Coordinates of C-alpha atoms in Angstrom, one line a residue:
Chain U
X3 CA 0.2 0.2 -0.4
X4 CA 1.6 3.2 -0.9
X5 CA 2.0 5.5 2.2
X6 CA 0.8 9.5 2.9
X7 CA 1.8 11.3 -0.3
X8 CA 2.6 15.4 0.0
X9 CA 3.3 17.9 -2.8
X10 CA 4.9 19.8 -3.3
X11 CA 8.0 18.6 -1.3
X12 CA 9.7 22.3 -1.3
X13 CA 8.6 25.7 -1.4
X14 CA 9.2 29.7 -1.1
X15 CA 6.8 32.4 -1.8
X16 CA 7.5 35.8 -0.5
X17 CA 4.9 37.6 1.4
X18 CA 1.6 38.7 0.7
X19 CA 1.8 35.8 -1.0
X20 CA -0.5 32.9 -0.9
X21 CA 0.1 28.9 -1.1
X22 CA -1.4 25.7 -2.3
X23 CA -0.6 22.5 -0.1
X24 CA -1.7 18.8 -1.6
X25 CA -1.7 15.8 0.2
X26 CA -3.0 12.0 -1.0
X27 CA -3.5 9.8 1.9
X28 CA -3.7 6.1 2.0
X29 CA -6.0 5.0 0.3
X30 CA -9.1 3.9 2.2
X31 CA -8.5 6.1 5.1
X32 CA -10.7 9.3 5.3
X33 CA -9.4 11.1 7.4
X34 CA -6.6 14.0 6.8
X35 CA -5.4 15.8 9.3
X36 CA -2.5 19.1 9.4
X37 CA 0.0 20.0 11.8
X38 CA 3.0 23.0 10.9
X39 CA 6.1 21.8 12.5
X40 CA 8.5 25.1 13.4
X41 CA 11.6 24.5 16.4
X42 CA 10.1 26.6 19.3
X43 CA 6.7 26.0 18.2
X44 CA 7.1 22.4 17.7
X45 CA 4.5 20.1 15.7
X46 CA 1.4 21.8 16.4
X47 CA -2.5 20.5 15.1
X48 CA -4.2 22.9 11.8
X49 CA -7.2 20.9 11.6
X50 CA -8.5 17.2 10.9
X51 CA -11.4 16.9 8.0
X52 CA -13.3 13.0 7.8
X53 CA -16.0 12.4 4.2
X54 CA -14.8 16.1 2.6
X55 CA -16.0 17.5 7.1
X56 CA -14.2 20.0 8.5
X57 CA -14.1 17.8 11.8
X58 CA -12.3 19.5 13.7
X59 CA -9.2 22.4 13.5
X60 CA -6.7 24.8 15.9
X61 CA -5.7 27.3 16.8
X62 CA -4.7 29.1 13.9
X63 CA -5.6 32.1 12.1
X64 CA -9.3 32.3 9.2
X65 CA -5.5 33.0 7.2
X66 CA -5.1 29.2 7.1
X67 CA -7.8 26.8 5.2
X68 CA -8.1 23.9 4.0
X69 CA -11.3 21.0 2.1
X70 CA -11.4 17.8 1.4
X71 CA -12.0 16.2 -1.3
X72 CA -14.5 12.7 -2.2
X73 CA -11.6 10.8 -2.6
X74 CA -10.5 12.5 0.3
X75 CA -7.6 14.3 -1.6
X76 CA -6.8 17.5 1.7
X77 CA -5.2 20.3 0.0
X78 CA -4.8 23.5 2.9
X79 CA -4.2 26.5 1.9
X80 CA -2.1 29.7 3.4
X81 CA -3.5 33.7 2.6
X82 CA -1.5 36.6 2.3
X83 CA 1.4 34.6 3.8
X84 CA 4.0 36.2 6.7
X85 CA 7.5 35.5 7.6
X86 CA 6.6 34.2 10.3
X87 CA 4.7 31.1 8.5
X88 CA 7.9 28.8 7.3
X89 CA 7.7 25.4 8.3
X90 CA 7.8 22.3 7.8
X91 CA 4.3 20.8 7.0
X92 CA 2.6 17.4 8.1
X93 CA -0.6 16.3 6.5
X94 CA -1.2 12.0 8.9
X95 CA -3.7 10.2 7.4
X96 CA -6.5 7.7 9.5
X97 CA -9.0 5.4 8.9
X98 CA -10.7 7.0 11.6
X99 CA -14.1 5.3 11.2
X100 CA -16.0 7.8 14.1
X101 CA -14.4 10.7 16.6
X102 CA -14.0 9.0 19.9
X103 CA -12.5 6.0 18.3
X104 CA -8.6 6.2 18.2
X105 CA -6.6 4.8 15.0
X106 CA -2.6 5.1 14.0
X107 CA -2.0 8.5 12.0
X108 CA 0.1 7.6 9.7
X109 CA 2.7 11.3 8.1
X110 CA 3.7 11.7 5.1
X111 CA 7.4 13.3 4.0
X112 CA 5.8 17.7 4.9
X113 CA 5.5 20.2 2.6
X114 CA 8.9 22.7 2.9
X115 CA 8.1 26.3 3.0
X116 CA 9.5 29.2 2.8
X117 CA 8.9 32.4 3.6
X118 CA 11.0 35.3 2.3
Chain X
X24 CA -6.1 22.3 27.5
X25 CA -4.2 19.0 27.5
X26 CA -0.2 19.4 27.1
X27 CA 2.9 17.3 26.7
X28 CA 5.8 17.3 27.6
X29 CA 8.7 15.0 27.3
X30 CA 11.9 14.4 29.1
X31 CA 15.0 15.1 28.4
X32 CA 14.6 17.1 25.1
X33 CA 18.5 15.1 25.0
X34 CA 19.9 12.5 25.6
X35 CA 23.2 10.0 24.1
X36 CA 24.2 6.9 25.1
X37 CA 27.1 4.6 23.9
X38 CA 25.4 1.2 21.2
X39 CA 23.8 -1.6 23.4
X40 CA 22.6 0.8 27.3
X41 CA 18.7 0.6 27.5
X42 CA 17.0 3.6 27.9
X43 CA 13.7 4.6 28.9
X44 CA 12.1 8.2 27.1
X45 CA 9.2 9.7 29.1
X46 CA 6.3 11.4 28.4
X47 CA 3.4 13.4 30.9
X48 CA 0.4 15.1 29.9
X49 CA -1.9 16.7 32.0
X50 CA -5.7 16.1 31.0
X51 CA -5.8 12.1 31.3
X52 CA -9.0 12.2 28.9
X53 CA -7.5 10.6 26.2
X54 CA -8.3 7.8 23.5
X55 CA -4.8 7.4 22.6
X56 CA -1.5 7.9 23.2
X57 CA 0.8 8.0 20.3
X58 CA 4.4 7.4 20.2
X59 CA 6.7 8.3 16.5
X60 CA 10.1 9.0 15.7
X61 CA 10.9 11.0 13.3
X62 CA 14.6 11.1 11.0
X63 CA 16.1 14.9 10.7
X64 CA 14.6 16.7 7.6
X65 CA 11.5 13.5 7.2
X66 CA 8.3 13.4 8.4
X67 CA 7.3 11.0 10.8
X68 CA 6.9 7.1 11.7
X69 CA 4.6 6.0 13.7
X70 CA 6.7 3.4 16.9
X71 CA 3.6 2.2 18.6
X72 CA 0.0 3.1 19.8
X73 CA -1.9 2.4 23.0
X74 CA -5.4 2.8 23.2
X75 CA -6.7 4.3 26.3
X76 CA -8.7 1.0 27.8
X77 CA -4.8 -0.3 27.4
X78 CA -1.7 -0.1 29.8
X79 CA 1.2 -1.0 27.1
X80 CA 2.3 -2.1 23.8
X81 CA 5.7 -4.2 22.7
X82 CA 7.0 -4.0 18.9
X83 CA 10.6 -5.9 18.4
X84 CA 13.2 -3.7 21.1
X85 CA 10.4 -0.7 21.6
X86 CA 8.1 -1.3 24.7
X87 CA 5.8 1.8 26.3
X88 CA 3.7 1.5 28.8
X89 CA 0.7 4.6 29.5
X90 CA -0.1 5.4 32.6
X91 CA -3.9 7.6 32.7
X92 CA -4.2 8.1 35.5
X93 CA -0.8 9.7 36.6
X94 CA -0.4 11.3 32.8
X95 CA 2.5 9.2 32.4
X96 CA 4.3 7.4 29.7
X97 CA 7.1 5.7 28.5
X98 CA 9.0 4.3 25.5
X99 CA 11.3 1.6 26.7
X100 CA 14.3 0.6 23.9
X101 CA 16.5 -1.8 24.6
X102 CA 19.9 -3.0 23.4
X103 CA 20.6 0.4 21.6
X104 CA 21.7 0.8 18.6
X105 CA 22.9 4.3 15.9
X106 CA 20.5 3.5 13.9
X107 CA 17.5 4.6 16.6
X108 CA 19.6 7.7 16.2
X109 CA 16.1 10.8 15.4
X110 CA 13.7 12.4 17.3
X111 CA 10.7 10.9 20.0
X112 CA 7.6 12.2 19.4
X113 CA 5.3 11.7 22.1
X114 CA 1.6 12.5 21.1
X115 CA -2.2 12.0 23.1
X116 CA -5.7 11.7 21.0
X117 CA -8.3 13.4 22.6
X118 CA -11.9 14.6 21.3
X119 CA -10.4 17.7 20.0
X120 CA -7.3 17.4 18.4
X121 CA -6.1 14.4 16.7
X122 CA -3.7 14.5 18.4
X123 CA -1.5 16.9 20.6
X124 CA 2.6 16.9 20.9
X125 CA 5.5 17.5 23.0
X126 CA 8.1 19.6 21.7
X127 CA 10.1 15.5 21.4
X128 CA 14.0 13.6 22.8
X129 CA 16.1 14.1 21.2
X130 CA 17.9 10.8 20.8
X131 CA 22.0 10.0 19.8
X132 CA 23.9 7.0 19.9
X133 CA 26.8 6.2 20.1
X134 CA 29.1 3.6 18.5

């Protein structure tokens, strides 16, 4: 089974631009979560999608948004980029039949975003 | 708000030594606890998942325990090898967030 894939792997943008990152989950997984990793804050939860609906959301500004398609692929968008948005963005997928059911999260390799 | 702490932040041991990594969390209302490994510049590799109703899980040289009432978990690595060098992350899942992460323990195993 193919693992979680993320594209692109590396991205360089300038302040004020917007960016879209893509995540393809493991086949059969319906839950996709996004995380931001920075040296100072560590790994922080952005949002989770399940069956095309946002199920949970972390404490990030509205510039960060996401969506999930019917094939479970997910995209996240960051508008009006700031220098502080430079980070490794990781997505994870799981089978997760419903909230409250614990399931292993499988992570992709991440997208390294640099904002200049 | 759930907070996860990992001690120590960094650890260096000689090859062959057994070692224990510690993780604590503030809210015992968790669904699960998961240990991950992260190599520099890479994504996360899941090592072990412990459901909230379980006390421990084992995989090869790894053993993870969970004491939900005291908010603690340990990851035991037996007979450490240089290939075990990485950052080890502990994360808990709850109703609000799939995973809340600690800052990790950076492990170096010296040959």
